[in-house]
Structures are given as structure tokens and as C-alpha cells.
PDB file of C-alpha atoms in Angstrom:
ATOM      1  CA  MET A   1      -3.711  15.132 -24.477  1.00 91.00           C
ATOM      2  CA  GLU A   2      -0.081  13.665 -24.771  1.00 89.00           C
ATOM      3  CA  LYS A   3       1.256  17.337 -24.232  1.00 90.00           C
ATOM      4  CA  GLU A   4      -0.629  17.478 -21.328  1.00 91.00           C
ATOM      5  CA  LEU A   5       0.403  14.428 -19.831  1.00 86.00           C
ATOM      6  CA  HIS A   6       4.085  15.107 -20.466  1.00 89.00           C
ATOM      7  CA  GLN A   7       3.775  18.559 -18.512  1.00 91.00           C
ATOM      8  CA  LEU A   8       1.850  16.490 -15.720  1.00 88.00           C
ATOM      9  CA  LEU A   9       4.432  14.032 -15.548  1.00 84.00           C
ATOM     10  CA  ASP A  10       7.350  16.899 -15.305  1.00 86.00           C
ATOM     11  CA  GLU A  11       5.793  18.757 -12.802  1.00 89.00           C
ATOM     12  CA  CYS A  12       4.938  15.286 -10.576  1.00 85.00           C
ATOM     13  CA  ILE A  13       9.023  14.641 -11.032  1.00 89.00           C
ATOM     14  CA  SER A  14      10.233  17.762 -10.010  1.00 89.00           C
ATOM     15  CA  LEU A  15       8.065  17.927  -6.766  1.00 90.00           C
ATOM     16  CA  SER A  16       9.310  14.438  -5.629  1.00 85.00           C
ATOM     17  CA  GLY A  17      11.276  13.541  -3.206  1.00 90.00           C
ATOM     18  CA  GLU A  18      12.755   9.721  -3.117  1.00 90.00           C
ATOM     19  CA  PRO A  19       9.465   7.965  -2.379  1.00 87.00           C
ATOM     20  CA  GLU A  20       7.325   9.858  -4.595  1.00 87.00           C
ATOM     21  CA  LEU A  21       9.721   9.033  -7.331  1.00 86.00           C
ATOM     22  CA  GLU A  22       9.563   5.403  -6.421  1.00 88.00           C
ATOM     23  CA  ALA A  23       5.564   5.231  -5.790  1.00 87.00           C
ATOM     24  CA  LEU A  24       5.349   7.352  -9.153  1.00 87.00           C
ATOM     25  CA  ARG A  25       7.127   4.329 -11.111  1.00 88.00           C
ATOM     26  CA  THR A  26       5.442   1.503  -9.223  1.00 87.00           C
ATOM     27  CA  VAL A  27       1.872   3.076 -10.837  1.00 87.00           C
ATOM     28  CA  LEU A  28       3.630   4.205 -14.572  1.00 88.00           C
ATOM     29  CA  ALA A  29       5.067   0.439 -14.359  1.00 89.00           C
ATOM     30  CA  GLY A  30       1.412  -0.861 -13.867  1.00 85.00           C
ATOM     31  CA  VAL A  31       0.095   0.360 -16.641  1.00 88.00           C
ATOM     32  CA  LYS A  32       2.970  -0.525 -18.722  1.00 90.00           C
ATOM     33  CA  ASN A  33       1.891  -4.204 -17.500  1.00 86.00           C
ATOM     34  CA  LYS A  34      -1.542  -3.445 -18.979  1.00 86.00           C
ATOM     35  CA  LEU A  35      -0.555  -2.087 -22.245  1.00 89.00           C
ATOM     36  CA  ASN A  36       1.847  -5.162 -22.698  1.00 88.00           C
ATOM     37  CA  GLY A  37      -1.001  -7.271 -21.794  1.00 86.00           C
ATOM     38  CA  ARG A  38       0.755  -9.119 -18.632  1.00 85.00           C
ATOM     39  CA  ASN A  39      -2.408  -8.008 -17.197  1.00 82.00           C
ATOM     40  CA  SER A  40      -5.746  -7.833 -18.315  1.00 84.00           C
ATOM     41  CA  THR A  41      -7.189  -4.504 -16.473  1.00 86.00           C
ATOM     42  CA  TYR A  42      -5.597  -1.426 -15.178  1.00 90.00           C
ATOM     43  CA  ILE A  43      -6.496  -2.482 -11.870  1.00 89.00           C
ATOM     44  CA  ASP A  44      -4.321  -5.756 -12.487  1.00 91.00           C
ATOM     45  CA  GLY A  45      -1.796  -3.492 -13.902  1.00 89.00           C
ATOM     46  CA  LEU A  46      -1.643  -1.136 -10.819  1.00 90.00           C
ATOM     47  CA  LEU A  47      -1.129  -3.847  -8.122  1.00 92.00           C
ATOM     48  CA  HIS A  48       1.292  -6.104 -10.354  1.00 93.00           C
ATOM     49  CA  MET A  49      -1.017  -8.940  -9.603  1.00 93.00           C
ATOM     50  CA  ASP A  50       0.353 -12.232 -10.657  1.00 94.00           C
ATOM     51  CA  ARG A  51      -2.607 -14.770 -11.235  1.00 94.00           C
ATOM     52  CA  LYS A  52      -2.511 -18.599 -11.175  1.00 96.00           C
ATOM     53  CA  LEU A  53      -5.800 -20.095 -11.733  1.00 94.00           C
ATOM     54  CA  ASP A  54      -7.401 -23.951 -12.154  1.00 94.00           C
ATOM     55  CA  ASP A  55     -10.642 -25.757 -11.520  1.00 90.00           C
ATOM     56  CA  GLN A  56     -10.538 -25.468  -8.020  1.00 93.00           C
ATOM     57  CA  THR A  57      -8.442 -22.374  -6.622  1.00 97.00           C
ATOM     58  CA  CYS A  58      -7.579 -18.973  -7.971  1.00 98.00           C
ATOM     59  CA  GLU A  59      -4.173 -17.342  -6.521  1.00 98.00           C
ATOM     60  CA  ILE A  60      -3.319 -14.084  -6.713  1.00 97.00           C
ATOM     61  CA  ASN A  61       0.180 -12.516  -5.731  1.00 97.00           C
ATOM     62  CA  ILE A  62       1.068  -8.747  -5.536  1.00 97.00           C
ATOM     63  CA  PRO A  63       3.904  -7.038  -4.059  1.00 96.00           C
ATOM     64  CA  ILE A  64       3.347  -4.133  -1.123  1.00 96.00           C
ATOM     65  CA  THR A  65       4.458  -1.038  -2.407  1.00 93.00           C
ATOM     66  CA  SER A  66       3.813   2.278  -0.789  1.00 92.00           C
ATOM     67  CA  VAL A  67       1.102   2.873  -3.459  1.00 91.00           C
ATOM     68  CA  LEU A  68      -0.702   0.436  -1.450  1.00 93.00           C
ATOM     69  CA  ASP A  69      -0.770   2.407   1.850  1.00 93.00           C
ATOM     70  CA  ASN A  70      -3.212   3.790   4.245  1.00 94.00           C
ATOM     71  CA  THR A  71      -2.450   6.739   6.294  1.00 94.00           C
ATOM     72  CA  LEU A  72      -1.202   4.706   9.049  1.00 95.00           C
ATOM     73  CA  GLY A  73       1.386   3.034   6.673  1.00 93.00           C
ATOM     74  CA  ILE A  74      -0.118  -0.500   5.886  1.00 96.00           C
ATOM     75  CA  VAL A  75      -2.243  -2.121   2.901  1.00 97.00           C
ATOM     76  CA  HIS A  76      -5.147   0.021   2.877  1.00 97.00           C
ATOM     77  CA  GLY A  77      -8.070  -2.138   3.339  1.00 96.00           C
ATOM     78  CA  GLY A  78     -10.062  -1.339  -0.127  1.00 96.00           C
ATOM     79  CA  PHE A  79      -6.680  -2.800  -1.473  1.00 97.00           C
ATOM     80  CA  THR A  80      -6.985  -6.059   0.261  1.00 97.00           C
ATOM     81  CA  ALA A  81     -10.972  -6.385  -0.591  1.00 97.00           C
ATOM     82  CA  THR A  82     -10.035  -5.511  -4.160  1.00 97.00           C
ATOM     83  CA  ILE A  83      -7.525  -8.969  -4.045  1.00 97.00           C
ATOM     84  CA  LEU A  84     -10.212 -10.585  -2.376  1.00 98.00           C
ATOM     85  CA  ASP A  85     -12.822 -10.036  -4.910  1.00 97.00           C
ATOM     86  CA  THR A  86     -10.843 -10.254  -7.822  1.00 97.00           C
ATOM     87  CA  ALA A  87      -9.473 -13.790  -6.773  1.00 97.00           C
ATOM     88  CA  MET A  88     -13.462 -14.934  -6.048  1.00 98.00           C
ATOM     89  CA  GLY A  89     -14.483 -13.637  -8.968  1.00 97.00           C
ATOM     90  CA  THR A  90     -12.052 -14.803 -11.274  1.00 96.00           C
ATOM     91  CA  LEU A  91     -12.417 -18.369 -10.100  1.00 97.00           C
ATOM     92  CA  ALA A  92     -16.346 -18.082 -10.361  1.00 97.00           C
ATOM     93  CA  ASN A  93     -16.199 -17.208 -13.802  1.00 96.00           C
ATOM     94  CA  ARG A  94     -13.487 -19.634 -14.683  1.00 96.00           C
ATOM     95  CA  LEU A  95     -16.467 -22.312 -13.223  1.00 95.00           C
ATOM     96  CA  LEU A  96     -19.140 -20.704 -15.601  1.00 95.00           C
ATOM     97  CA  PRO A  97     -20.265 -21.694 -18.916  1.00 93.00           C
ATOM     98  CA  GLU A  98     -19.384 -20.051 -22.405  1.00 92.00           C
ATOM     99  CA  GLY A  99     -21.755 -16.992 -22.551  1.00 94.00           C
ATOM    100  CA  TYR A 100     -22.450 -16.305 -18.284  1.00 95.00           C
ATOM    101  CA  ALA A 101     -20.309 -14.313 -16.234  1.00 96.00           C
ATOM    102  CA  ALA A 102     -20.549 -13.749 -12.230  1.00 96.00           C
ATOM    103  CA  VAL A 103     -20.721 -10.649 -10.817  1.00 96.00           C
ATOM    104  CA  THR A 104     -20.529  -9.770  -7.217  1.00 97.00           C
ATOM    105  CA  SER A 105     -23.335  -9.472  -5.141  1.00 98.00           C
ATOM    106  CA  GLN A 106     -22.548  -9.618  -1.805  1.00 98.00           C
ATOM    107  CA  LEU A 107     -18.636  -9.548  -0.058  1.00 98.00           C
ATOM    108  CA  ASN A 108     -18.114  -9.849   3.538  1.00 98.00           C
ATOM    109  CA  ILE A 109     -14.276  -9.226   4.565  1.00 98.00           C
ATOM    110  CA  HIS A 110     -12.747 -10.118   8.305  1.00 98.00           C
ATOM    111  CA  PHE A 111      -9.446  -8.192   8.886  1.00 98.00           C
ATOM    112  CA  LEU A 112      -7.602  -9.936  10.775  1.00 98.00           C
ATOM    113  CA  ALA A 113      -3.952  -8.493  10.814  1.00 97.00           C
ATOM    114  CA  PRO A 114      -2.242  -5.611   9.493  1.00 97.00           C
ATOM    115  CA  GLY A 115      -1.225  -5.720   5.798  1.00 96.00           C
ATOM    116  CA  ILE A 116       2.698  -5.666   6.111  1.00 97.00           C
ATOM    117  CA  GLY A 117       5.669  -7.300   4.715  1.00 96.00           C
ATOM    118  CA  GLU A 118       6.873  -7.872   1.140  1.00 97.00           C
ATOM    119  CA  ASN A 119       3.899  -9.130  -0.710  1.00 97.00           C
ATOM    120  CA  LEU A 120       0.336 -10.260  -0.056  1.00 98.00           C
ATOM    121  CA  HIS A 121      -0.803 -13.719  -1.296  1.00 98.00           C
ATOM    122  CA  CYS A 122      -4.562 -14.431  -1.843  1.00 98.00           C
ATOM    123  CA  LYS A 123      -6.168 -18.021  -2.208  1.00 98.00           C
ATOM    124  CA  ALA A 124     -10.207 -18.224  -3.805  1.00 98.00           C
ATOM    125  CA  THR A 125     -11.602 -21.951  -3.470  1.00 98.00           C
ATOM    126  CA  LEU A 126     -15.425 -22.659  -4.167  1.00 97.00           C
ATOM    127  CA  ILE A 127     -17.808 -23.317  -1.719  1.00 97.00           C
ATOM    128  CA  HIS A 128     -21.119 -23.919  -3.775  1.00 96.00           C
ATOM    129  CA  LYS A 129     -21.707 -23.518  -7.310  1.00 95.00           C
ATOM    130  CA  GLY A 130     -25.728 -23.177  -8.406  1.00 94.00           C
ATOM    131  CA  ARG A 131     -27.906 -22.166 -11.430  1.00 92.00           C
ATOM    132  CA  SER A 132     -28.074 -18.601 -10.379  1.00 96.00           C
ATOM    133  CA  THR A 133     -25.572 -17.684  -7.851  1.00 97.00           C
ATOM    134  CA  VAL A 134     -21.963 -18.974  -6.830  1.00 97.00           C
ATOM    135  CA  VAL A 135     -20.515 -18.829  -3.071  1.00 98.00           C
ATOM    136  CA  LEU A 136     -16.598 -18.876  -2.366  1.00 98.00           C
ATOM    137  CA  GLU A 137     -14.136 -18.024   0.159  1.00 98.00           C
ATOM    138  CA  ALA A 138     -11.232 -16.295   0.281  1.00 98.00           C
ATOM    139  CA  ASP A 139      -7.434 -15.883   2.747  1.00 98.00           C
ATOM    140  CA  VAL A 140      -5.354 -13.261   2.391  1.00 98.00           C
ATOM    141  CA  VAL A 141      -1.879 -14.029   3.878  1.00 98.00           C
ATOM    142  CA  ARG A 142       1.238 -11.686   4.255  1.00 97.00           C
ATOM    143  CA  SER A 143       4.857 -12.665   3.737  1.00 96.00           C
ATOM    144  CA  ASP A 144       5.344 -13.928   6.919  1.00 97.00           C
ATOM    145  CA  GLY A 145       2.304 -16.564   6.712  1.00 97.00           C
ATOM    146  CA  LYS A 146       0.013 -14.529   9.040  1.00 98.00           C
ATOM    147  CA  ARG A 147      -3.223 -14.249   7.556  1.00 98.00           C
ATOM    148  CA  ILE A 148      -4.890 -10.648   7.545  1.00 98.00           C
ATOM    149  CA  ALA A 149      -8.441 -11.227   5.858  1.00 98.00           C
ATOM    150  CA  HIS A 150     -10.806 -14.023   5.731  1.00 98.00           C
ATOM    151  CA  SER A 151     -14.065 -13.328   3.257  1.00 98.00           C
ATOM    152  CA  SER A 152     -16.921 -15.089   1.730  1.00 98.00           C
ATOM    153  CA  GLY A 153     -18.382 -13.858  -1.597  1.00 98.00           C
ATOM    154  CA  SER A 154     -21.728 -14.516  -3.376  1.00 98.00           C
ATOM    155  CA  PHE A 155     -21.858 -14.105  -7.178  1.00 98.00           C
ATOM    156  CA  PHE A 156     -24.765 -13.731  -9.477  1.00 97.00           C
ATOM    157  CA  VAL A 157     -24.757 -15.552 -12.451  1.00 97.00           C
ATOM    158  CA  ILE A 158     -25.752 -13.489 -15.675  1.00 95.00           C
ATOM    159  CA  GLU A 159     -25.966 -14.061 -18.915  1.00 93.00           C
ATOM    160  CA  LYS A 160     -23.446 -11.985 -21.284  1.00 91.00           C
ATOM    161  CA  GLN A 161     -24.816  -9.219 -23.194  1.00 85.00           C
ATOM    162  CA  HIS A 162     -23.916  -9.860 -26.982  1.00 70.00           C
ATOM    163  CA  LYS A 163     -23.196  -6.650 -28.601  1.00 62.00           C
TER     164      LYS A 163
END
């Protein structure tokens, strides 16, 4: 496996120009973030998420890099959706008692403006917390302060499976 990875990396480097090398650096640094424990999942690491959490809100910041671009050169909507879902899901899980978890049951997103600039900031807040569902909302703004997306999400409350 290691030899295959070295070969793949060498091939990618030899075929790359400066933009591709920067994208490759971004991806590898994201994997390193996960391996070093800076981020809890590979998605968090690959997006270089910086997360701030309290009992009322969850805030996530990510830098905008070419790795996030769609064919128009703006942040792909799927990455925006991932940030929204992550912020709301993180807050939902924070609010639950020990032994319970929240999983997304519905995610509604209104895309309002293109994701461009230096970074994206997402803030999630609680709307309703019940015994079986949690409802939250979140916004994503870009570095110039323009809101690019608004979302609401519903989360099922489930009991964690003990292994």
C-alpha cells in the first residue's frame, strides 16, 4: 500500500502545475490535520475546519481553496451543505444527554450568493429541542460579510448503540 501511495503521489506531482500542486498540498495538509488530532474527521480535516462550540451556538470557519471549487470557480454547493449540516449537527449533539446522538433527518438550504473570497463562516443556532427531534438553523457568510446560504435542519434523536 505504501509503495502504491508513493507512486501515485509521484505521478500526481510530475503531472501537476502550480495550481494542482497547491490543491494537493491542501488535501495532504487536511489529512495531516486528522492524523494529528486537530480535526475529528477526515471531512473536518480536508476542509480545514476551525470549530467553536458552546451551549447556544456552533460556529465553523473554513478557508476557501481551489479544492472547494465547482466548474464555475466558486465554492461547490455540496461543500456549503456540508458546513451547514456539520454546524447544526454538532450543536444538536452537544445539547443531548449522554448516550444519545442526533442524525440529520431533513436539511433545507437556500443558496443566496456565490461562495467566493478568503473564507466561509457558518453559525448554527437552536430553534427547538424535543425528546425525539431537534430543529436548528444556520447561515453561511463569506469573508466580505455577504450571506451565501441559509438553512434549517431537523435531526432525529437516537440512542447510541453500545459495542
